[in-house]
Structures are given as C-alpha cells and as structure tokens.
mmCIF file with all atom_site columns, C-alpha atoms in Angstrom:
data_model
loop_
_atom_site.group_PDB
_atom_site.id
_atom_site.type_symbol
_atom_site.label_atom_id
_atom_site.label_alt_id
_atom_site.label_comp_id
_atom_site.label_asym_id
_atom_site.label_entity_id
_atom_site.label_seq_id
_atom_site.pdbx_PDB_ins_code
_atom_site.Cartn_x
_atom_site.Cartn_y
_atom_site.Cartn_z
_atom_site.occupancy
_atom_site.B_iso_or_equiv
_atom_site.pdbx_formal_charge
_atom_site.auth_seq_id
_atom_site.auth_comp_id
_atom_site.auth_asym_id
_atom_site.auth_atom_id
_atom_site.pdbx_PDB_model_num
ATOM 1   C CA . MET V 1 1   ? -85.674 -142.018 -120.662 1.00 93.00 ? 1   MET V CA 1
ATOM 2   C CA . ARG V 1 2   ? -84.798 -138.344 -120.415 1.00 96.00 ? 2   ARG V CA 1
ATOM 3   C CA . ILE V 1 3   ? -81.104 -137.461 -120.045 1.00 97.00 ? 3   ILE V CA 1
ATOM 4   C CA . PHE V 1 4   ? -79.491 -134.085 -119.370 1.00 98.00 ? 4   PHE V CA 1
ATOM 5   C CA . ILE V 1 5   ? -75.884 -133.455 -120.457 1.00 98.00 ? 5   ILE V CA 1
ATOM 6   C CA . HIS V 1 6   ? -74.105 -130.229 -119.578 1.00 97.00 ? 6   HIS V CA 1
ATOM 7   C CA . ASN V 1 7   ? -72.334 -128.687 -122.598 1.00 97.00 ? 7   ASN V CA 1
ATOM 8   C CA . VAL V 1 8   ? -73.283 -131.143 -125.321 1.00 97.00 ? 8   VAL V CA 1
ATOM 9   C CA . ASP V 1 9   ? -71.103 -129.346 -127.881 1.00 96.00 ? 9   ASP V CA 1
ATOM 10  C CA . THR V 1 10  ? -67.718 -129.987 -126.233 1.00 95.00 ? 10  THR V CA 1
ATOM 11  C CA . TYR V 1 11  ? -65.207 -132.698 -127.164 1.00 94.00 ? 11  TYR V CA 1
ATOM 12  C CA . LEU V 1 12  ? -66.499 -135.006 -124.410 1.00 95.00 ? 12  LEU V CA 1
ATOM 13  C CA . GLY V 1 13  ? -70.082 -133.772 -124.591 1.00 96.00 ? 13  GLY V CA 1
ATOM 14  C CA . LYS V 1 14  ? -70.581 -134.825 -128.209 1.00 96.00 ? 14  LYS V CA 1
ATOM 15  C CA . VAL V 1 15  ? -69.436 -138.372 -127.474 1.00 96.00 ? 15  VAL V CA 1
ATOM 16  C CA . LEU V 1 16  ? -71.607 -138.529 -124.354 1.00 97.00 ? 16  LEU V CA 1
ATOM 17  C CA . VAL V 1 17  ? -74.625 -137.569 -126.450 1.00 97.00 ? 17  VAL V CA 1
ATOM 18  C CA . ASP V 1 18  ? -73.836 -140.254 -129.012 1.00 95.00 ? 18  ASP V CA 1
ATOM 19  C CA . GLU V 1 19  ? -73.343 -143.008 -126.431 1.00 95.00 ? 19  GLU V CA 1
ATOM 20  C CA . LEU V 1 20  ? -76.063 -142.137 -123.911 1.00 96.00 ? 20  LEU V CA 1
ATOM 21  C CA . ARG V 1 21  ? -78.698 -141.579 -126.557 1.00 94.00 ? 21  ARG V CA 1
ATOM 22  C CA . LYS V 1 22  ? -78.658 -145.290 -127.382 1.00 88.00 ? 22  LYS V CA 1
ATOM 23  C CA . GLY V 1 23  ? -79.624 -147.963 -124.882 1.00 79.00 ? 23  GLY V CA 1
ATOM 24  C CA . ASP V 1 24  ? -81.757 -151.059 -124.380 1.00 77.00 ? 24  ASP V CA 1
ATOM 25  C CA . GLY V 1 25  ? -82.771 -151.058 -128.040 1.00 83.00 ? 25  GLY V CA 1
ATOM 26  C CA . VAL V 1 26  ? -84.307 -147.574 -127.862 1.00 88.00 ? 26  VAL V CA 1
ATOM 27  C CA . PHE V 1 27  ? -83.220 -143.986 -128.325 1.00 92.00 ? 27  PHE V CA 1
ATOM 28  C CA . HIS V 1 28  ? -83.394 -141.819 -125.225 1.00 94.00 ? 28  HIS V CA 1
ATOM 29  C CA . ARG V 1 29  ? -84.301 -138.139 -125.267 1.00 96.00 ? 29  ARG V CA 1
ATOM 30  C CA . VAL V 1 30  ? -81.282 -135.920 -124.634 1.00 97.00 ? 30  VAL V CA 1
ATOM 31  C CA . PHE V 1 31  ? -81.408 -132.355 -123.354 1.00 98.00 ? 31  PHE V CA 1
ATOM 32  C CA . GLY V 1 32  ? -78.552 -130.087 -122.396 1.00 97.00 ? 32  GLY V CA 1
ATOM 33  C CA . THR V 1 33  ? -76.649 -126.832 -122.520 1.00 97.00 ? 33  THR V CA 1
ATOM 34  C CA . ALA V 1 34  ? -74.132 -125.669 -125.122 1.00 96.00 ? 34  ALA V CA 1
ATOM 35  C CA . ALA V 1 35  ? -70.830 -123.919 -124.401 1.00 94.00 ? 35  ALA V CA 1
ATOM 36  C CA . ALA V 1 36  ? -70.464 -122.302 -127.838 1.00 90.00 ? 36  ALA V CA 1
ATOM 37  C CA . GLY V 1 37  ? -74.106 -121.928 -128.819 1.00 87.00 ? 37  GLY V CA 1
ATOM 38  C CA . ALA V 1 38  ? -77.033 -124.074 -129.944 1.00 89.00 ? 38  ALA V CA 1
ATOM 39  C CA . ASP V 1 39  ? -75.797 -124.167 -133.556 1.00 90.00 ? 39  ASP V CA 1
ATOM 40  C CA . GLN V 1 40  ? -72.763 -126.203 -132.419 1.00 90.00 ? 40  GLN V CA 1
ATOM 41  C CA . ALA V 1 41  ? -74.811 -128.844 -130.590 1.00 94.00 ? 41  ALA V CA 1
ATOM 42  C CA . PRO V 1 42  ? -75.484 -132.323 -132.037 1.00 94.00 ? 42  PRO V CA 1
ATOM 43  C CA . LYS V 1 43  ? -78.745 -132.301 -133.997 1.00 95.00 ? 43  LYS V CA 1
ATOM 44  C CA . VAL V 1 44  ? -80.151 -135.227 -131.999 1.00 95.00 ? 44  VAL V CA 1
ATOM 45  C CA . VAL V 1 45  ? -80.338 -133.103 -128.814 1.00 96.00 ? 45  VAL V CA 1
ATOM 46  C CA . LYS V 1 46  ? -84.017 -132.333 -128.242 1.00 96.00 ? 46  LYS V CA 1
ATOM 47  C CA . ARG V 1 47  ? -83.567 -128.962 -126.591 1.00 96.00 ? 47  ARG V CA 1
ATOM 48  C CA . ILE V 1 48  ? -80.699 -126.624 -125.724 1.00 96.00 ? 48  ILE V CA 1
ATOM 49  C CA . LEU V 1 49  ? -81.279 -124.753 -122.491 1.00 96.00 ? 49  LEU V CA 1
ATOM 50  C CA . SER V 1 50  ? -79.639 -121.741 -120.883 1.00 94.00 ? 50  SER V CA 1
ATOM 51  C CA . ARG V 1 51  ? -79.836 -119.388 -117.921 1.00 93.00 ? 51  ARG V CA 1
ATOM 52  C CA . ASP V 1 52  ? -79.931 -116.197 -120.031 1.00 90.00 ? 52  ASP V CA 1
ATOM 53  C CA . ASP V 1 53  ? -83.111 -114.839 -118.416 1.00 93.00 ? 53  ASP V CA 1
ATOM 54  C CA . PRO V 1 54  ? -85.601 -115.869 -115.677 1.00 95.00 ? 54  PRO V CA 1
ATOM 55  C CA . LYS V 1 55  ? -87.947 -117.620 -118.126 1.00 95.00 ? 55  LYS V CA 1
ATOM 56  C CA . LYS V 1 56  ? -85.152 -119.711 -119.664 1.00 95.00 ? 56  LYS V CA 1
ATOM 57  C CA . THR V 1 57  ? -83.746 -120.412 -116.215 1.00 96.00 ? 57  THR V CA 1
ATOM 58  C CA . LYS V 1 58  ? -87.076 -121.833 -115.026 1.00 96.00 ? 58  LYS V CA 1
ATOM 59  C CA . LYS V 1 59  ? -87.314 -123.981 -118.148 1.00 97.00 ? 59  LYS V CA 1
ATOM 60  C CA . MET V 1 60  ? -83.859 -125.370 -117.423 1.00 97.00 ? 60  MET V CA 1
ATOM 61  C CA . VAL V 1 61  ? -84.799 -126.129 -113.812 1.00 97.00 ? 61  VAL V CA 1
ATOM 62  C CA . ASP V 1 62  ? -87.954 -127.923 -114.942 1.00 97.00 ? 62  ASP V CA 1
ATOM 63  C CA . THR V 1 63  ? -85.965 -129.953 -117.465 1.00 97.00 ? 63  THR V CA 1
ATOM 64  C CA . LEU V 1 64  ? -83.323 -130.950 -114.916 1.00 97.00 ? 64  LEU V CA 1
ATOM 65  C CA . GLN V 1 65  ? -86.033 -132.101 -112.522 1.00 97.00 ? 65  GLN V CA 1
ATOM 66  C CA . SER V 1 66  ? -87.681 -134.217 -115.236 1.00 96.00 ? 66  SER V CA 1
ATOM 67  C CA . CYS V 1 67  ? -84.552 -136.156 -116.256 1.00 97.00 ? 67  CYS V CA 1
ATOM 68  C CA . LYS V 1 68  ? -83.546 -139.561 -114.907 1.00 96.00 ? 68  LYS V CA 1
ATOM 69  C CA . VAL V 1 69  ? -79.835 -139.065 -115.588 1.00 97.00 ? 69  VAL V CA 1
ATOM 70  C CA . ILE V 1 70  ? -77.842 -135.833 -115.297 1.00 98.00 ? 70  ILE V CA 1
ATOM 71  C CA . VAL V 1 71  ? -74.232 -135.689 -116.492 1.00 98.00 ? 71  VAL V CA 1
ATOM 72  C CA . MET V 1 72  ? -71.793 -132.871 -115.840 1.00 98.00 ? 72  MET V CA 1
ATOM 73  C CA . ASP V 1 73  ? -68.085 -132.959 -116.606 1.00 96.00 ? 73  ASP V CA 1
ATOM 74  C CA . LEU V 1 74  ? -65.582 -130.861 -114.710 1.00 96.00 ? 74  LEU V CA 1
ATOM 75  C CA . PHE V 1 75  ? -63.569 -130.283 -117.886 1.00 94.00 ? 75  PHE V CA 1
ATOM 76  C CA . SER V 1 76  ? -66.188 -127.728 -118.965 1.00 94.00 ? 76  SER V CA 1
ATOM 77  C CA . SER V 1 77  ? -68.191 -126.928 -115.805 1.00 95.00 ? 77  SER V CA 1
ATOM 78  C CA . THR V 1 78  ? -67.814 -124.234 -113.175 1.00 96.00 ? 78  THR V CA 1
ATOM 79  C CA . LEU V 1 79  ? -68.727 -124.250 -109.506 1.00 97.00 ? 79  LEU V CA 1
ATOM 80  C CA . GLU V 1 80  ? -71.633 -121.975 -110.417 1.00 96.00 ? 80  GLU V CA 1
ATOM 81  C CA . ASP V 1 81  ? -72.889 -124.555 -112.926 1.00 97.00 ? 81  ASP V CA 1
ATOM 82  C CA . LEU V 1 82  ? -72.731 -127.275 -110.280 1.00 97.00 ? 82  LEU V CA 1
ATOM 83  C CA . HIS V 1 83  ? -74.505 -125.120 -107.697 1.00 97.00 ? 83  HIS V CA 1
ATOM 84  C CA . PHE V 1 84  ? -77.305 -124.408 -110.167 1.00 97.00 ? 84  PHE V CA 1
ATOM 85  C CA . ALA V 1 85  ? -77.863 -128.105 -110.930 1.00 97.00 ? 85  ALA V CA 1
ATOM 86  C CA . ILE V 1 86  ? -77.836 -129.071 -107.249 1.00 97.00 ? 86  ILE V CA 1
ATOM 87  C CA . LYS V 1 87  ? -80.287 -126.304 -106.355 1.00 97.00 ? 87  LYS V CA 1
ATOM 88  C CA . ALA V 1 88  ? -82.577 -127.447 -109.176 1.00 97.00 ? 88  ALA V CA 1
ATOM 89  C CA . LEU V 1 89  ? -82.769 -130.817 -107.420 1.00 96.00 ? 89  LEU V CA 1
ATOM 90  C CA . LYS V 1 90  ? -83.823 -129.001 -104.250 1.00 95.00 ? 90  LYS V CA 1
ATOM 91  C CA . VAL V 1 91  ? -80.677 -129.091 -102.166 1.00 95.00 ? 91  VAL V CA 1
ATOM 92  C CA . ASP V 1 92  ? -78.882 -126.008 -100.861 1.00 96.00 ? 92  ASP V CA 1
ATOM 93  C CA . PRO V 1 93  ? -75.163 -126.579 -101.646 1.00 96.00 ? 93  PRO V CA 1
ATOM 94  C CA . THR V 1 94  ? -74.096 -123.444 -99.760  1.00 95.00 ? 94  THR V CA 1
ATOM 95  C CA . ALA V 1 95  ? -75.423 -124.653 -96.401  1.00 93.00 ? 95  ALA V CA 1
ATOM 96  C CA . SER V 1 96  ? -73.069 -126.453 -94.009  1.00 91.00 ? 96  SER V CA 1
ATOM 97  C CA . PRO V 1 97  ? -73.909 -129.254 -94.203  1.00 91.00 ? 97  PRO V CA 1
ATOM 98  C CA . PRO V 1 98  ? -75.995 -129.104 -97.424  1.00 93.00 ? 98  PRO V CA 1
ATOM 99  C CA . LYS V 1 99  ? -79.697 -129.401 -96.683  1.00 92.00 ? 99  LYS V CA 1
ATOM 100 C CA . PRO V 1 100 ? -82.909 -130.085 -98.671  1.00 92.00 ? 100 PRO V CA 1
ATOM 101 C CA . THR V 1 101 ? -84.934 -127.063 -99.710  1.00 92.00 ? 101 THR V CA 1
ATOM 102 C CA . GLY V 1 102 ? -88.112 -128.951 -100.571 1.00 90.00 ? 102 GLY V CA 1
ATOM 103 C CA . ASP V 1 103 ? -89.618 -132.274 -101.560 1.00 89.00 ? 103 ASP V CA 1
ATOM 104 C CA . PHE V 1 104 ? -88.124 -134.007 -104.580 1.00 90.00 ? 104 PHE V CA 1
ATOM 105 C CA . GLU V 1 105 ? -89.518 -137.468 -105.296 1.00 89.00 ? 105 GLU V CA 1
ATOM 106 C CA . ASN V 1 106 ? -88.064 -138.307 -108.726 1.00 92.00 ? 106 ASN V CA 1
ATOM 107 C CA . GLU V 1 107 ? -85.266 -140.855 -108.779 1.00 94.00 ? 107 GLU V CA 1
ATOM 108 C CA . VAL V 1 108 ? -82.210 -139.315 -110.462 1.00 96.00 ? 108 VAL V CA 1
ATOM 109 C CA . THR V 1 109 ? -78.650 -140.462 -111.086 1.00 97.00 ? 109 THR V CA 1
ATOM 110 C CA . PHE V 1 110 ? -76.257 -137.498 -111.030 1.00 98.00 ? 110 PHE V CA 1
ATOM 111 C CA . ILE V 1 111 ? -72.913 -138.313 -112.656 1.00 98.00 ? 111 ILE V CA 1
ATOM 112 C CA . LEU V 1 112 ? -69.927 -136.013 -112.307 1.00 98.00 ? 112 LEU V CA 1
ATOM 113 C CA . VAL V 1 113 ? -67.151 -136.780 -114.798 1.00 98.00 ? 113 VAL V CA 1
ATOM 114 C CA . SER V 1 114 ? -63.788 -135.872 -113.319 1.00 97.00 ? 114 SER V CA 1
ATOM 115 C CA . SER V 1 115 ? -60.115 -136.735 -113.764 1.00 96.00 ? 115 SER V CA 1
ATOM 116 C CA . ALA V 1 116 ? -57.749 -139.336 -112.346 1.00 94.00 ? 116 ALA V CA 1
ATOM 117 C CA . MET V 1 117 ? -55.477 -136.356 -111.600 1.00 94.00 ? 117 MET V CA 1
ATOM 118 C CA . VAL V 1 118 ? -57.610 -135.739 -108.509 1.00 96.00 ? 118 VAL V CA 1
ATOM 119 C CA . TRP V 1 119 ? -55.941 -138.914 -107.183 1.00 94.00 ? 119 TRP V CA 1
ATOM 120 C CA . SER V 1 120 ? -52.384 -138.067 -108.316 1.00 91.00 ? 120 SER V CA 1
ATOM 121 C CA . HIS V 1 121 ? -50.925 -137.551 -104.812 1.00 93.00 ? 121 HIS V CA 1
ATOM 122 C CA . THR V 1 122 ? -52.927 -140.234 -103.024 1.00 94.00 ? 122 THR V CA 1
ATOM 123 C CA . THR V 1 123 ? -50.847 -142.380 -100.675 1.00 91.00 ? 123 THR V CA 1
ATOM 124 C CA . VAL V 1 124 ? -50.729 -145.916 -102.054 1.00 88.00 ? 124 VAL V CA 1
ATOM 125 C CA . ASP V 1 125 ? -50.583 -149.018 -99.876  1.00 85.00 ? 125 ASP V CA 1
ATOM 126 C CA . PRO V 1 126 ? -47.231 -150.613 -100.852 1.00 86.00 ? 126 PRO V CA 1
ATOM 127 C CA . ASP V 1 127 ? -48.674 -154.088 -100.337 1.00 86.00 ? 127 ASP V CA 1
ATOM 128 C CA . ILE V 1 128 ? -51.331 -153.395 -102.987 1.00 85.00 ? 128 ILE V CA 1
ATOM 129 C CA . GLY V 1 129 ? -49.440 -151.089 -105.331 1.00 82.00 ? 129 GLY V CA 1
ATOM 130 C CA . SER V 1 130 ? -52.454 -149.171 -106.623 1.00 85.00 ? 130 SER V CA 1
ATOM 131 C CA . VAL V 1 131 ? -55.380 -147.119 -105.413 1.00 86.00 ? 131 VAL V CA 1
ATOM 132 C CA . ARG V 1 132 ? -58.781 -148.685 -104.835 1.00 87.00 ? 132 ARG V CA 1
ATOM 133 C CA . GLU V 1 133 ? -62.319 -147.370 -104.897 1.00 87.00 ? 133 GLU V CA 1
ATOM 134 C CA . SER V 1 134 ? -62.327 -147.565 -101.102 1.00 89.00 ? 134 SER V CA 1
ATOM 135 C CA . ASP V 1 135 ? -59.520 -144.955 -101.099 1.00 91.00 ? 135 ASP V CA 1
ATOM 136 C CA . PHE V 1 136 ? -61.957 -142.310 -102.376 1.00 93.00 ? 136 PHE V CA 1
ATOM 137 C CA . PRO V 1 137 ? -62.146 -140.363 -99.064  1.00 92.00 ? 137 PRO V CA 1
ATOM 138 C CA . ALA V 1 138 ? -58.330 -140.237 -98.879  1.00 93.00 ? 138 ALA V CA 1
ATOM 139 C CA . ARG V 1 139 ? -57.673 -139.220 -102.498 1.00 95.00 ? 139 ARG V CA 1
ATOM 140 C CA . ALA V 1 140 ? -55.361 -136.245 -102.917 1.00 96.00 ? 140 ALA V CA 1
ATOM 141 C CA . PRO V 1 141 ? -54.499 -134.059 -105.945 1.00 96.00 ? 141 PRO V CA 1
ATOM 142 C CA . ALA V 1 142 ? -51.263 -132.136 -106.535 1.00 94.00 ? 142 ALA V CA 1
ATOM 143 C CA . PRO V 1 143 ? -51.064 -129.150 -104.148 1.00 96.00 ? 143 PRO V CA 1
ATOM 144 C CA . GLY V 1 144 ? -51.807 -125.859 -105.867 1.00 96.00 ? 144 GLY V CA 1
ATOM 145 C CA . SER V 1 145 ? -53.314 -127.509 -108.957 1.00 95.00 ? 145 SER V CA 1
ATOM 146 C CA . LYS V 1 146 ? -56.790 -126.951 -110.384 1.00 96.00 ? 146 LYS V CA 1
ATOM 147 C CA . TYR V 1 147 ? -57.629 -130.468 -109.282 1.00 97.00 ? 147 TYR V CA 1
ATOM 148 C CA . GLU V 1 148 ? -57.882 -129.296 -105.692 1.00 97.00 ? 148 GLU V CA 1
ATOM 149 C CA . ARG V 1 149 ? -60.991 -127.363 -106.746 1.00 97.00 ? 149 ARG V CA 1
ATOM 150 C CA . TRP V 1 150 ? -62.227 -130.386 -108.698 1.00 97.00 ? 150 TRP V CA 1
ATOM 151 C CA . LYS V 1 151 ? -61.932 -132.491 -105.546 1.00 97.00 ? 151 LYS V CA 1
ATOM 152 C CA . GLU V 1 152 ? -63.944 -129.894 -103.626 1.00 97.00 ? 152 GLU V CA 1
ATOM 153 C CA . MET V 1 153 ? -66.642 -130.035 -106.304 1.00 97.00 ? 153 MET V CA 1
ATOM 154 C CA . GLU V 1 154 ? -66.694 -133.846 -106.175 1.00 97.00 ? 154 GLU V CA 1
ATOM 155 C CA . ASP V 1 155 ? -67.049 -133.779 -102.381 1.00 97.00 ? 155 ASP V CA 1
ATOM 156 C CA . LEU V 1 156 ? -69.775 -131.143 -102.588 1.00 97.00 ? 156 LEU V CA 1
ATOM 157 C CA . MET V 1 157 ? -71.848 -133.188 -105.014 1.00 97.00 ? 157 MET V CA 1
ATOM 158 C CA . MET V 1 158 ? -71.441 -136.379 -102.977 1.00 96.00 ? 158 MET V CA 1
ATOM 159 C CA . SER V 1 159 ? -72.437 -134.611 -99.756  1.00 95.00 ? 159 SER V CA 1
ATOM 160 C CA . CYS V 1 160 ? -75.526 -133.066 -101.345 1.00 95.00 ? 160 CYS V CA 1
ATOM 161 C CA . PHE V 1 161 ? -76.850 -136.385 -102.606 1.00 94.00 ? 161 PHE V CA 1
ATOM 162 C CA . ASN V 1 162 ? -76.629 -139.995 -101.378 1.00 89.00 ? 162 ASN V CA 1
ATOM 163 C CA . ARG V 1 163 ? -78.171 -138.869 -98.099  1.00 85.00 ? 163 ARG V CA 1
ATOM 164 C CA . GLU V 1 164 ? -80.655 -141.003 -96.179  1.00 84.00 ? 164 GLU V CA 1
ATOM 165 C CA . GLY V 1 165 ? -84.028 -140.445 -97.780  1.00 85.00 ? 165 GLY V CA 1
ATOM 166 C CA . SER V 1 166 ? -82.567 -138.774 -100.872 1.00 90.00 ? 166 SER V CA 1
ATOM 167 C CA . THR V 1 167 ? -83.892 -139.921 -104.245 1.00 94.00 ? 167 THR V CA 1
ATOM 168 C CA . VAL V 1 168 ? -80.790 -138.608 -106.032 1.00 95.00 ? 168 VAL V CA 1
ATOM 169 C CA . LYS V 1 169 ? -77.787 -140.922 -106.346 1.00 96.00 ? 169 LYS V CA 1
ATOM 170 C CA . GLY V 1 170 ? -74.490 -139.133 -106.948 1.00 96.00 ? 170 GLY V CA 1
ATOM 171 C CA . LEU V 1 171 ? -71.555 -140.794 -108.696 1.00 96.00 ? 171 LEU V CA 1
ATOM 172 C CA . VAL V 1 172 ? -68.064 -139.637 -109.716 1.00 97.00 ? 172 VAL V CA 1
ATOM 173 C CA . VAL V 1 173 ? -66.399 -141.137 -112.794 1.00 96.00 ? 173 VAL V CA 1
ATOM 174 C CA . ALA V 1 174 ? -62.704 -140.240 -113.027 1.00 94.00 ? 174 ALA V CA 1
ATOM 175 C CA . GLY V 1 175 ? -60.883 -140.799 -116.319 1.00 94.00 ? 175 GLY V CA 1
ATOM 176 C CA . GLY V 1 176 ? -57.298 -140.354 -117.434 1.00 92.00 ? 176 GLY V CA 1
ATOM 177 C CA . VAL V 1 177 ? -56.084 -138.169 -120.302 1.00 91.00 ? 177 VAL V CA 1
ATOM 178 C CA . LEU V 1 178 ? -58.776 -138.294 -122.987 1.00 92.00 ? 178 LEU V CA 1
ATOM 179 C CA . TYR V 1 179 ? -57.866 -139.300 -126.523 1.00 91.00 ? 179 TYR V CA 1
ATOM 180 C CA . GLY V 1 180 ? -59.616 -140.471 -129.679 1.00 90.00 ? 180 GLY V CA 1
ATOM 181 C CA . GLU V 1 181 ? -62.381 -138.998 -131.832 1.00 87.00 ? 181 GLU V CA 1
ATOM 182 C CA . GLY V 1 182 ? -60.127 -136.207 -133.098 1.00 81.00 ? 182 GLY V CA 1
ATOM 183 C CA . GLU V 1 183 ? -58.577 -135.018 -129.850 1.00 77.00 ? 183 GLU V CA 1
ATOM 184 C CA . ASP V 1 184 ? -55.699 -132.517 -129.781 1.00 76.00 ? 184 ASP V CA 1
ATOM 185 C CA . THR V 1 185 ? -53.840 -133.975 -126.783 1.00 80.00 ? 185 THR V CA 1
ATOM 186 C CA . LEU V 1 186 ? -51.827 -136.842 -128.243 1.00 82.00 ? 186 LEU V CA 1
ATOM 187 C CA . GLY V 1 187 ? -52.128 -135.972 -131.938 1.00 82.00 ? 187 GLY V CA 1
ATOM 188 C CA . PRO V 1 188 ? -49.356 -133.335 -131.993 1.00 83.00 ? 188 PRO V CA 1
ATOM 189 C CA . LEU V 1 189 ? -47.023 -135.685 -130.067 1.00 82.00 ? 189 LEU V CA 1
ATOM 190 C CA . PHE V 1 190 ? -47.530 -138.477 -132.581 1.00 83.00 ? 190 PHE V CA 1
ATOM 191 C CA . LYS V 1 191 ? -47.004 -136.044 -135.465 1.00 87.00 ? 191 LYS V CA 1
ATOM 192 C CA . ASP V 1 192 ? -43.739 -134.774 -133.955 1.00 87.00 ? 192 ASP V CA 1
ATOM 193 C CA . ALA V 1 193 ? -42.560 -138.363 -133.387 1.00 85.00 ? 193 ALA V CA 1
ATOM 194 C CA . TRP V 1 194 ? -43.356 -139.248 -137.003 1.00 89.00 ? 194 TRP V CA 1
ATOM 195 C CA . CYS V 1 195 ? -41.480 -136.165 -138.254 1.00 92.00 ? 195 CYS V CA 1
ATOM 196 C CA . GLY V 1 196 ? -38.539 -136.679 -135.910 1.00 89.00 ? 196 GLY V CA 1
ATOM 197 C CA . VAL V 1 197 ? -39.166 -133.423 -134.072 1.00 88.00 ? 197 VAL V CA 1
ATOM 198 C CA . GLN V 1 198 ? -38.405 -133.388 -130.343 1.00 83.00 ? 198 GLN V CA 1
ATOM 199 C CA . GLU V 1 199 ? -40.218 -130.464 -128.765 1.00 79.00 ? 199 GLU V CA 1
ATOM 200 C CA . HIS V 1 200 ? -41.692 -132.373 -125.828 1.00 78.00 ? 200 HIS V CA 1
ATOM 201 C CA . ALA V 1 201 ? -40.202 -132.435 -122.337 1.00 78.00 ? 201 ALA V CA 1
ATOM 202 C CA . ILE V 1 202 ? -39.236 -135.685 -120.643 1.00 77.00 ? 202 ILE V CA 1
ATOM 203 C CA . LEU V 1 203 ? -39.961 -135.624 -116.921 1.00 77.00 ? 203 LEU V CA 1
ATOM 204 C CA . GLY V 1 204 ? -37.934 -137.764 -114.537 1.00 81.00 ? 204 GLY V CA 1
ATOM 205 C CA . ASN V 1 205 ? -36.442 -140.915 -116.045 1.00 81.00 ? 205 ASN V CA 1
ATOM 206 C CA . GLY V 1 206 ? -39.077 -141.098 -118.772 1.00 76.00 ? 206 GLY V CA 1
ATOM 207 C CA . LYS V 1 207 ? -40.626 -144.263 -117.380 1.00 79.00 ? 207 LYS V CA 1
ATOM 208 C CA . ASN V 1 208 ? -43.542 -142.613 -115.604 1.00 78.00 ? 208 ASN V CA 1
ATOM 209 C CA . ARG V 1 209 ? -46.975 -143.945 -116.533 1.00 79.00 ? 209 ARG V CA 1
ATOM 210 C CA . ILE V 1 210 ? -49.656 -141.521 -117.690 1.00 83.00 ? 210 ILE V CA 1
ATOM 211 C CA . PRO V 1 211 ? -53.271 -142.701 -117.272 1.00 88.00 ? 211 PRO V CA 1
ATOM 212 C CA . THR V 1 212 ? -55.205 -142.432 -120.534 1.00 91.00 ? 212 THR V CA 1
ATOM 213 C CA . VAL V 1 213 ? -58.672 -143.472 -121.658 1.00 94.00 ? 213 VAL V CA 1
ATOM 214 C CA . HIS V 1 214 ? -60.413 -143.347 -125.010 1.00 95.00 ? 214 HIS V CA 1
ATOM 215 C CA . VAL V 1 215 ? -63.163 -140.758 -124.833 1.00 95.00 ? 215 VAL V CA 1
ATOM 216 C CA . ARG V 1 216 ? -65.728 -143.241 -126.141 1.00 96.00 ? 216 ARG V CA 1
ATOM 217 C CA . ASP V 1 217 ? -64.798 -145.810 -123.489 1.00 97.00 ? 217 ASP V CA 1
ATOM 218 C CA . LEU V 1 218 ? -65.295 -143.144 -120.818 1.00 97.00 ? 218 LEU V CA 1
ATOM 219 C CA . ALA V 1 219 ? -68.692 -142.240 -122.293 1.00 96.00 ? 219 ALA V CA 1
ATOM 220 C CA . ARG V 1 220 ? -69.688 -145.913 -122.330 1.00 96.00 ? 220 ARG V CA 1
ATOM 221 C CA . LEU V 1 221 ? -68.745 -146.232 -118.672 1.00 96.00 ? 221 LEU V CA 1
ATOM 222 C CA . VAL V 1 222 ? -70.967 -143.250 -117.899 1.00 97.00 ? 222 VAL V CA 1
ATOM 223 C CA . ARG V 1 223 ? -73.779 -144.979 -119.794 1.00 95.00 ? 223 ARG V CA 1
ATOM 224 C CA . GLN V 1 224 ? -73.167 -148.186 -117.841 1.00 93.00 ? 224 GLN V CA 1
ATOM 225 C CA . VAL V 1 225 ? -73.379 -146.567 -114.387 1.00 92.00 ? 225 VAL V CA 1
ATOM 226 C CA . GLY V 1 226 ? -76.267 -144.341 -115.406 1.00 84.00 ? 226 GLY V CA 1
#
C-alpha cells in the first residue's frame, strides 16, 4: 500500500512513518514532504516531494492521487497545504460549498491529525460528564486561539470529502499534548521537579486535568483507522 505523510521529518511525522510503514506483515511504501529538507527525512521514505516548481508540483499531485492513505497533521500544516492536497484529489475547497473538479475513482482515506484543544470549550452534558464523538458538530475551541483556525480546517476537510458518491473518506484524529520519543513538552517540567526548581505556573486550584497522549499511541491510532 502507498501512504503519503505530510512533513515526515517532524516530531510526529517521524513516528507516523515508523508506525504506518509496518502493517499486516508487510512494509508499505511511504512518500511525503519534509519541513526542514530531504536530508532530515527518515531513510525509509521512498520519495520526498515538494511544490518548488511546476514539474515537482505535478509529481506531488500524481503521488497524492496514487496513495491509499494520506495523513496531514495540523501541528505542521498550513491552510495552503490543506488546500493543495484537497485540490489534488479533485475537489475545489474554495467553492461554497466545495465541489468536485473532475472524476476521481481511487479509494482514499484522508486523515487529519488535530488536537483535543479544538474541543476545549465544548459544552458538556452534565449527565454524561464528558464529550462524545457525536458532539463533533458542536465542538468549540477557546475564543481567539489558534484552534479556531484548526476547527475551520477540520470542517473544510470533512465537507470536501465524505460526500455522496465520493471515493475519499475523511477522518479527524484529535490527540492531547504529545509526549514520548524525546519530546520537549514535559521533559523540562520533569527536570525542574527533579531539581526542585519551580518556574512553572499553576492555573486555578491546580487540579485541572490536561489531556496527554504518547506520540506512538497516537500514530498507532492513525494506523488503525487508516
């Protein structure tokens, strides 16, 4: 199976490559882009693509159209990146509503990796005490945060795909704060705690729960739904 991963050289991208490359007793072929350059990409990636010139852009479009699974994460993707990928699958994301621009018969699973922070201000049913998958249309991020744009990008992707007659299935996977595999999010906090240094800020009463997920567990979930 051919798999495309946007920015294979990032913290999450490297783990996605490692996890998605293996499956069903075989090794899949992985293609993708690189944020810092091809020399920083995992060696197992078959080809690093870019949009540097018209010839390379066409090659990237052809590769996207040939893959069964496409993974983009909002931690390292722009709206322009998302528009490009959607257009490659022959949907105009700028139309209202989005509309097909041609025939596309290949079956593709498009996975957008996002954050649980997009749900941070979602109204919770007090009888249930937590959000559910069915609350997806009502999810709400913190006003004025970058996650408002992330929500718009999630909605755009979902509206472009999953249409009647569409061969592209769009999915959103939202994870908490990523840790593990050498991250720099929790490491400094643990170091300060070990050294007895208190430079962190305590918000509220200090009992608030922060959603976290090991980066490899998130990558395995992406593999499972893909």
